[in-house]
Coordinates of C-alpha atoms and ligand atoms in Angstrom, one line a residue:
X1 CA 0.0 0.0 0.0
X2 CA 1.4 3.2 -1.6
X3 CA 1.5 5.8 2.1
X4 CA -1.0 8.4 2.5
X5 CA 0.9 10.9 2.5
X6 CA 1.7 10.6 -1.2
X7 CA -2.1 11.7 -2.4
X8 CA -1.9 15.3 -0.4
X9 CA -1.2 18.2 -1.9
X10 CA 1.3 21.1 -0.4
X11 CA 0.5 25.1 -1.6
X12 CA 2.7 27.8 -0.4
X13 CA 3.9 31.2 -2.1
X14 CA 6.4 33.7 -1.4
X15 CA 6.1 37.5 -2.1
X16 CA 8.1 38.7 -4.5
X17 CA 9.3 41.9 -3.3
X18 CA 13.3 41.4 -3.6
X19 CA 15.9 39.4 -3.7
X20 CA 16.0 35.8 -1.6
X21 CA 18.8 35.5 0.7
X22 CA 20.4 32.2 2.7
X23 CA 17.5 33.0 5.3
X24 CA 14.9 32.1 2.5
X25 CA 17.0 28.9 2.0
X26 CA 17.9 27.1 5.1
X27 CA 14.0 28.4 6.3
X28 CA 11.4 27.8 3.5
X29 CA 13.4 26.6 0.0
X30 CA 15.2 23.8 1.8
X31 CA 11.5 22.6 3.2
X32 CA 9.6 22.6 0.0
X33 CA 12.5 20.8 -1.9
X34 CA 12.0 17.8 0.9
X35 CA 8.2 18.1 0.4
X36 CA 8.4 17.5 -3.3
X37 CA 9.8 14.4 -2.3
X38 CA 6.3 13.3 -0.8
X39 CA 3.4 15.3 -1.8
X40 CA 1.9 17.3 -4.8
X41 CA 3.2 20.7 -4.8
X42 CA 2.2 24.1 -5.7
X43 CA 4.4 26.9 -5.2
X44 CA 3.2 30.1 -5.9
X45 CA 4.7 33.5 -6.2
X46 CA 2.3 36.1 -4.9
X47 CA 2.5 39.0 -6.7
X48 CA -1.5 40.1 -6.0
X49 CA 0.3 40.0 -2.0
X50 CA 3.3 41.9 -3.3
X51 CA 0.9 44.6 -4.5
X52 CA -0.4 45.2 -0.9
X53 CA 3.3 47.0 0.1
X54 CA 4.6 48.0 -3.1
X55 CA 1.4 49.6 -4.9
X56 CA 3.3 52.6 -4.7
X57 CA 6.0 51.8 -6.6
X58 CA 5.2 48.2 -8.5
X59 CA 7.9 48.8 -11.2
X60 CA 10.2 45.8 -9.9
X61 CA 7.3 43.3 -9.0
X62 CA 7.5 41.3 -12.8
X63 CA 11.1 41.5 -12.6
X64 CA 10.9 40.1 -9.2
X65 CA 8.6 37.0 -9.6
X66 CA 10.7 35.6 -12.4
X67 CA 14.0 35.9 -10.7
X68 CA 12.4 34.7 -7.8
X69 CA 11.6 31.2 -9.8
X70 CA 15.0 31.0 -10.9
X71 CA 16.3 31.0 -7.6
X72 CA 13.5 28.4 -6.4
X73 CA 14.9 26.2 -9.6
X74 CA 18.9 26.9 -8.1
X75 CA 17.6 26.0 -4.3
X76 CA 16.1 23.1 -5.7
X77 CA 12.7 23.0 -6.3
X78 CA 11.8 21.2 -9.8
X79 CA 9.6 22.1 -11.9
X80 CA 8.9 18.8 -13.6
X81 CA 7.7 17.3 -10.2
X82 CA 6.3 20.8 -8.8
X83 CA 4.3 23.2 -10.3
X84 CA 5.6 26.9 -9.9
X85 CA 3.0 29.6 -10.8
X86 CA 2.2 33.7 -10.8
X87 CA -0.8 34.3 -8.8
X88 CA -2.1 37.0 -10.8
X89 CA -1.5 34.9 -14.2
X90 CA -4.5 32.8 -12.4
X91 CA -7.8 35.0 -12.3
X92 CA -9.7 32.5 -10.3
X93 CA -7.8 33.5 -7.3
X94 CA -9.2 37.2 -7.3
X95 CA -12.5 35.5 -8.6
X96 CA -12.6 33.2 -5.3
X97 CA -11.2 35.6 -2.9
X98 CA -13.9 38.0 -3.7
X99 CA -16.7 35.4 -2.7
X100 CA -15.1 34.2 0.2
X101 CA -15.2 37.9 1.0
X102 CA -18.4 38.2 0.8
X103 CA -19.0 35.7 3.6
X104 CA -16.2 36.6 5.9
X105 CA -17.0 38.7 8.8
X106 CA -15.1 41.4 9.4
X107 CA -14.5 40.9 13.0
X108 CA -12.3 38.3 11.8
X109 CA -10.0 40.1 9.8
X110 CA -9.3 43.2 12.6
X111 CA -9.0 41.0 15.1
X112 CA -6.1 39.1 13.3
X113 CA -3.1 39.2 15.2
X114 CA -0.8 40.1 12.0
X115 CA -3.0 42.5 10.8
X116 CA -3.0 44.6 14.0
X117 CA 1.2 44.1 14.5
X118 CA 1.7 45.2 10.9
X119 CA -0.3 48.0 11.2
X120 CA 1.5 49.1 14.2
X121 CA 4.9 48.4 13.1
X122 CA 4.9 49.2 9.7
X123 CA 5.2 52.9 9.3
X124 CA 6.8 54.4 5.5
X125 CA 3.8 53.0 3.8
X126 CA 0.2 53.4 4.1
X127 CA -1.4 50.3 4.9
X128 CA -4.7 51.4 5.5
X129 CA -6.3 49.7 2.6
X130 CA -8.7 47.4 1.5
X131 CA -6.8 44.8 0.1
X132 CA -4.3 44.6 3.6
X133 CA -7.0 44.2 5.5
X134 CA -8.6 41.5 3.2
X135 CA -5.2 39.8 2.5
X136 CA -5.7 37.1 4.3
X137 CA -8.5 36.4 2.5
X138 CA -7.1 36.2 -0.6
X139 CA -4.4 34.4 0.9
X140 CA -7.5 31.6 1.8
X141 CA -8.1 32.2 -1.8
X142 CA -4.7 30.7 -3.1
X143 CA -5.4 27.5 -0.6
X144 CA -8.5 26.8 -1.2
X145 CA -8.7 26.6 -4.7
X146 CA -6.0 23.8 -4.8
X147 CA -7.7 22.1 -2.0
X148 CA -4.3 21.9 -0.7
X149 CA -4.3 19.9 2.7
X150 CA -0.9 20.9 4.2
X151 CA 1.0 24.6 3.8
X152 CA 4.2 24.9 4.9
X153 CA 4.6 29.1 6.1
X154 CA 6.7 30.9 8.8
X155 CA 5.1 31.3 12.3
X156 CA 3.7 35.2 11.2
X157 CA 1.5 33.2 9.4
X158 CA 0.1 30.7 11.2
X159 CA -2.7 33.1 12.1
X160 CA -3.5 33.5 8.4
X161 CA -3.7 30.3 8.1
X162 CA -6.0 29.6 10.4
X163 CA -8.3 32.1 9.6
X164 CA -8.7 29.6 6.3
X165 CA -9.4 27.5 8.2
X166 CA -12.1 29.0 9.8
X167 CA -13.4 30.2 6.5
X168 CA -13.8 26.7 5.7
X169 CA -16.1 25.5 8.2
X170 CA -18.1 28.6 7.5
X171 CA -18.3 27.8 4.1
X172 CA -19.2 24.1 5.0
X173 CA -21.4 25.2 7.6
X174 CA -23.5 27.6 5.0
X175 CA -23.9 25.7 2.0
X176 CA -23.6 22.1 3.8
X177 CA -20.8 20.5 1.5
X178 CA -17.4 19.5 2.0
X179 CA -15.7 20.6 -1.1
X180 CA -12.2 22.0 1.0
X181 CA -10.6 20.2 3.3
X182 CA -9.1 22.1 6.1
X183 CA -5.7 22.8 5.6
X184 CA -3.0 22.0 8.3
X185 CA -0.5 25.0 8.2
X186 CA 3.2 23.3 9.3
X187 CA 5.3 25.4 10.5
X188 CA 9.1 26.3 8.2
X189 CA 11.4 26.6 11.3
X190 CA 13.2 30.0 11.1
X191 CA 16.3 29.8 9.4
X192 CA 19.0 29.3 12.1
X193 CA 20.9 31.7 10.5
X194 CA 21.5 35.8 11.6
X195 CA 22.7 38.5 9.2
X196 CA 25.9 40.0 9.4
X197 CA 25.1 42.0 12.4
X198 CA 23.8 39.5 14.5
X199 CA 19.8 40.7 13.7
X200 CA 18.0 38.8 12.1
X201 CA 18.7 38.0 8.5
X202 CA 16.6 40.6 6.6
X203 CA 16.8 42.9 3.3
X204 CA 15.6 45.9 5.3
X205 CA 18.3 45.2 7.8
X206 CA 21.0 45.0 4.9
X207 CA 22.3 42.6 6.7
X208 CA 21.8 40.0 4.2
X209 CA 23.7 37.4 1.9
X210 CA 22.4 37.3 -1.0
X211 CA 21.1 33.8 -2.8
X212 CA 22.3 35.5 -6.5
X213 CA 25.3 37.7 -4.9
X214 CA 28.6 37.6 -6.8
X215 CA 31.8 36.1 -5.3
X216 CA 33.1 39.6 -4.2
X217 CA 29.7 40.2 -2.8
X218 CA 29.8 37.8 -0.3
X219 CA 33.7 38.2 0.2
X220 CA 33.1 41.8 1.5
X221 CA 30.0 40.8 3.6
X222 CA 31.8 38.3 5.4
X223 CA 34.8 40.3 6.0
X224 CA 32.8 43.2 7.4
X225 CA 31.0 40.3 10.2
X226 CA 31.6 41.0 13.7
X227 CA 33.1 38.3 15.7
X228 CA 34.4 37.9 19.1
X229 CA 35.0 41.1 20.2
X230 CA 37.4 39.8 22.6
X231 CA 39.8 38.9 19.9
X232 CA 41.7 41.9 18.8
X233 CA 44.7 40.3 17.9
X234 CA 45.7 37.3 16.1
X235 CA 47.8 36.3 19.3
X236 CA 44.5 36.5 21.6
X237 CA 42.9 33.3 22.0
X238 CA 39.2 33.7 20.6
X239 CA 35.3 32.6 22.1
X240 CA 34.2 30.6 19.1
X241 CA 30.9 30.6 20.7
X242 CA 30.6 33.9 20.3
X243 CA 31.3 34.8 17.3
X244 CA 28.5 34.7 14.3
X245 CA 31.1 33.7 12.5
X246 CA 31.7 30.6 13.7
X247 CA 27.7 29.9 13.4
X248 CA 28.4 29.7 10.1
X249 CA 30.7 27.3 9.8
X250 CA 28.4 25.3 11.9
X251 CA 25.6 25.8 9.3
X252 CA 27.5 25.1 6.5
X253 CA 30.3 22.7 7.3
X254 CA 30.8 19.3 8.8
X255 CA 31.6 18.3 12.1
X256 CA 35.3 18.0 11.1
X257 CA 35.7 21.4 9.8
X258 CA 34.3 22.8 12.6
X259 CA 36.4 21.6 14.9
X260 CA 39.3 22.6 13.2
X261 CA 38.0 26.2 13.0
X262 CA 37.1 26.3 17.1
X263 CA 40.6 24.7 16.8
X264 CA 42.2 27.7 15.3
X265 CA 40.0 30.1 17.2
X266 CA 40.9 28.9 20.6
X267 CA 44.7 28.3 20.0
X268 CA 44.8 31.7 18.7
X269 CA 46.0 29.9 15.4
X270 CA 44.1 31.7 12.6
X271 CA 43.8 35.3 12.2
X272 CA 39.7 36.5 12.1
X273 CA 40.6 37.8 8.5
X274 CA 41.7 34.2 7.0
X275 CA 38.8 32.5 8.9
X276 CA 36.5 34.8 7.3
X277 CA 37.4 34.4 4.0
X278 CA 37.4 30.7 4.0
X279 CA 34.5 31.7 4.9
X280 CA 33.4 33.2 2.0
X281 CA 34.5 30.6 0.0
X282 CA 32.4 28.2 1.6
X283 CA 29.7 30.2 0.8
X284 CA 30.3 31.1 -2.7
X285 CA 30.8 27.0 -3.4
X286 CA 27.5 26.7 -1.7
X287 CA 25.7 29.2 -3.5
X288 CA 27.2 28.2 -6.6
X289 CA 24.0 26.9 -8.4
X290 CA 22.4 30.3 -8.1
X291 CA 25.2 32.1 -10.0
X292 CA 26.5 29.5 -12.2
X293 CA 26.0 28.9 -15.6
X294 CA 24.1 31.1 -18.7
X295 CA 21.9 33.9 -16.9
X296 CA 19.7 33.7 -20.3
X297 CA 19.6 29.9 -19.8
X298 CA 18.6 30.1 -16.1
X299 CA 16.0 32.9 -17.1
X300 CA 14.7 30.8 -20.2
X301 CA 14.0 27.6 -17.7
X302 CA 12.0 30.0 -15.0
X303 CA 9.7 31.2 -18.0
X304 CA 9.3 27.7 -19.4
X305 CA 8.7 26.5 -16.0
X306 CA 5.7 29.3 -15.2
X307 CA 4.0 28.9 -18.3
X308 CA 3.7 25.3 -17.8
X309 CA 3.3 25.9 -14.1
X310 CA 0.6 28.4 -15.5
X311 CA -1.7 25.5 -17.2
X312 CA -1.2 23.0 -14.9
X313 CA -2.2 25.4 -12.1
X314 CA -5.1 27.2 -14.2
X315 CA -7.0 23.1 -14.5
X316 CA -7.0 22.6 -11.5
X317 CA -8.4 26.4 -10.1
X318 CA -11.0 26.2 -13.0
X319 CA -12.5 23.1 -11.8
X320 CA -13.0 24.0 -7.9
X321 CA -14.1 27.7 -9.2
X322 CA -16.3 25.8 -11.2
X323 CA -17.6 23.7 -8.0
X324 CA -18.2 26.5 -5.9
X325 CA -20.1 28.8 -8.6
X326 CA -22.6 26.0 -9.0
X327 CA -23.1 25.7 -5.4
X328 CA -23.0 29.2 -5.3
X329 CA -25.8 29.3 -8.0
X330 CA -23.6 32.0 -9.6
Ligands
LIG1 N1 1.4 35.7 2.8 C1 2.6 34.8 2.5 C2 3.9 35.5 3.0 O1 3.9 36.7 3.0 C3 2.6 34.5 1.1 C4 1.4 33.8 0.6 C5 0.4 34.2 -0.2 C6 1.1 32.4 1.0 N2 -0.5 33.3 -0.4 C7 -0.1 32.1 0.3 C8 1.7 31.4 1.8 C9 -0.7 30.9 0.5 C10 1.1 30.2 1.9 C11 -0.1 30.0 1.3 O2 4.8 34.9 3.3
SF4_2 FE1 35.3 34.0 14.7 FE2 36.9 32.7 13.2 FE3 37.7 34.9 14.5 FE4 37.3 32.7 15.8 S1 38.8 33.0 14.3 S2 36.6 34.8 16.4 S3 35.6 31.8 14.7 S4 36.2 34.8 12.8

């Protein structure tokens, strides 16, 4: 007997609103390329979402998505197995999100958690819009219509998620059919990983390495990483355990290499300098796939990819769109 798990089907989406970093990588990218392994996957990037920050200024939102899909194809994800999509290429999604609005209360959406936080704490935009406070509905939207059962999304999210959740027993509970099931959100565990300057690893930190960052990017943002400020000098013995430095190597080395480098550090054997720039060749081998190769290549497999991400995605959304008109008598 084939195992369950096998038959359920995984959606989650990204926004694209700039460039994915190691953060993304070791917290969501590394996830979804395991759950291809095991379920039907749908990965989405959310451009509709990206709107809600950047209607402002929306120039680099196209440019965005696509480079984002490269980078999912460099992390891993494959589009043979998974199917990678543009929301907004996908008009059933703004088609569904618009019903479901119409019978979610809105006591739901300003009491959500994220919704009240973001409003707080995020102060150069204007936010008080329609579409932020119906996001999550439209993030519901993007669930529901692939009947997906389990979405992997950072902890932020979880309350999104379970406002889908509640959406679907209203839905059940007012037209007295089971067409969604009720998706279980799982959570990505946050990247282990801190920027440069110790805060978490975020563009709007700057603090960030870069998945598509050349070799002399990375060189100079490693170099410039604080370590243990006890170690002035090479002759100074150094606090491995303190340096953010050294968290690296433990991220992306073995066991072996890392106790050579606590090795070095301790024994006052290796100068912060030289340890940083292995460093950064460590991380310029790892992050190798994202630079390597033909850029018009790498840009030619994304677009392939969407479009066929694009039909696959569009069958599937038509049919439940289909369902819930009917039930809908629309
Ligand atoms: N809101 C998510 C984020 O900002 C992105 C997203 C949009 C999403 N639609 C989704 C995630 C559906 C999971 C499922 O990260
Ligand atoms: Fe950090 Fe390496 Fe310097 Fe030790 S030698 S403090 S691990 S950068």
């Amino acid at each position: 007997m084939s195992p369950i798990v096998t038959h359920k089907r995984v959606l989650s989406g990204m926004r694209p609103t700039g460039p994915l970093h190691v953060g993304h990588l070791l917290g969501a990218l590394d996830n979804w390329v395991k759950l291809q392994q095991t379920h039907e996957c749908f990965f989405m990037v959310a451009d509709l979402h990206a709107l809600m920050g950047e209607y402002e200024n929306p120039v680099n939102i196209r440019e965005n998505s696509i480079k984002m899909v490269e980078d999912w194809i460099g992390a891993g994800i494959d589009p043979e197995r998974s199917t990678l999509f543009i929301q907004s290429e996908i008009p059933e999604h703004s088609e569904l999100a618009v019903i479901l609005g119409m019978i979610t209360p809105l006591g739901w959406l300003e009491r959500n958690p994220t919704y009240k936080e973001q409003l707080r704490e995020i102060t150069g935009r204007d936010l008080t819009t329609y579409g932020f406070l119906g996001y999550p509905v439209l993030q519901a939207a993007d669930i529901l219509l692939y009947k997906a059962h389990v979405v992997p999304v950072g902890e932020d999210q979880l309350a999104h998620l379970e406002l889908t959740r509640e959406i679907v027993r209203r839905f059940k509970f007012l037209y007295k059919k089971d067409i969604f099931p009720e998706p279980l959100g799982i959570m990505t565990k946050e990247a282990r990983i801190l920027g440069t300057d110790r805060r978490k690893m975020s563009k709007s930190y700057g603090n960030a390495i870069d998945l598509s960052d050349s070799a002399e990017n990375i060189r100079k943002k490693t170099v410039s990483m604080i370590t243990d400020p006890a170690r002035l000098k090479v002759t100074d013995p150094g606090h491995p355990e303190a340096c953010n430095v050294f968290s690296y190597y433990r991220i992306f080395t073995d066991e072996t290499k890392v106790n050579a480098v606590r090795d070095w550090c301790t024994g006052a054997k290796k100068g912060c300098i030289d340890c940083k720039k292995e460093m950064a060749e460590t991380l310029t081998k790892r992050l190798e796939p994202f630079r390597s190769g033909d850029p018009v290549a790498r840009r030619a497999e994304a677009e392939v990819a969407l479009k066929k991400g694009r039909e696959r995605a569009s069958v599937v959304a038509r049919q439940t769109l289909k369902e819930v008109k009917e039930l809908l008598h629309l």
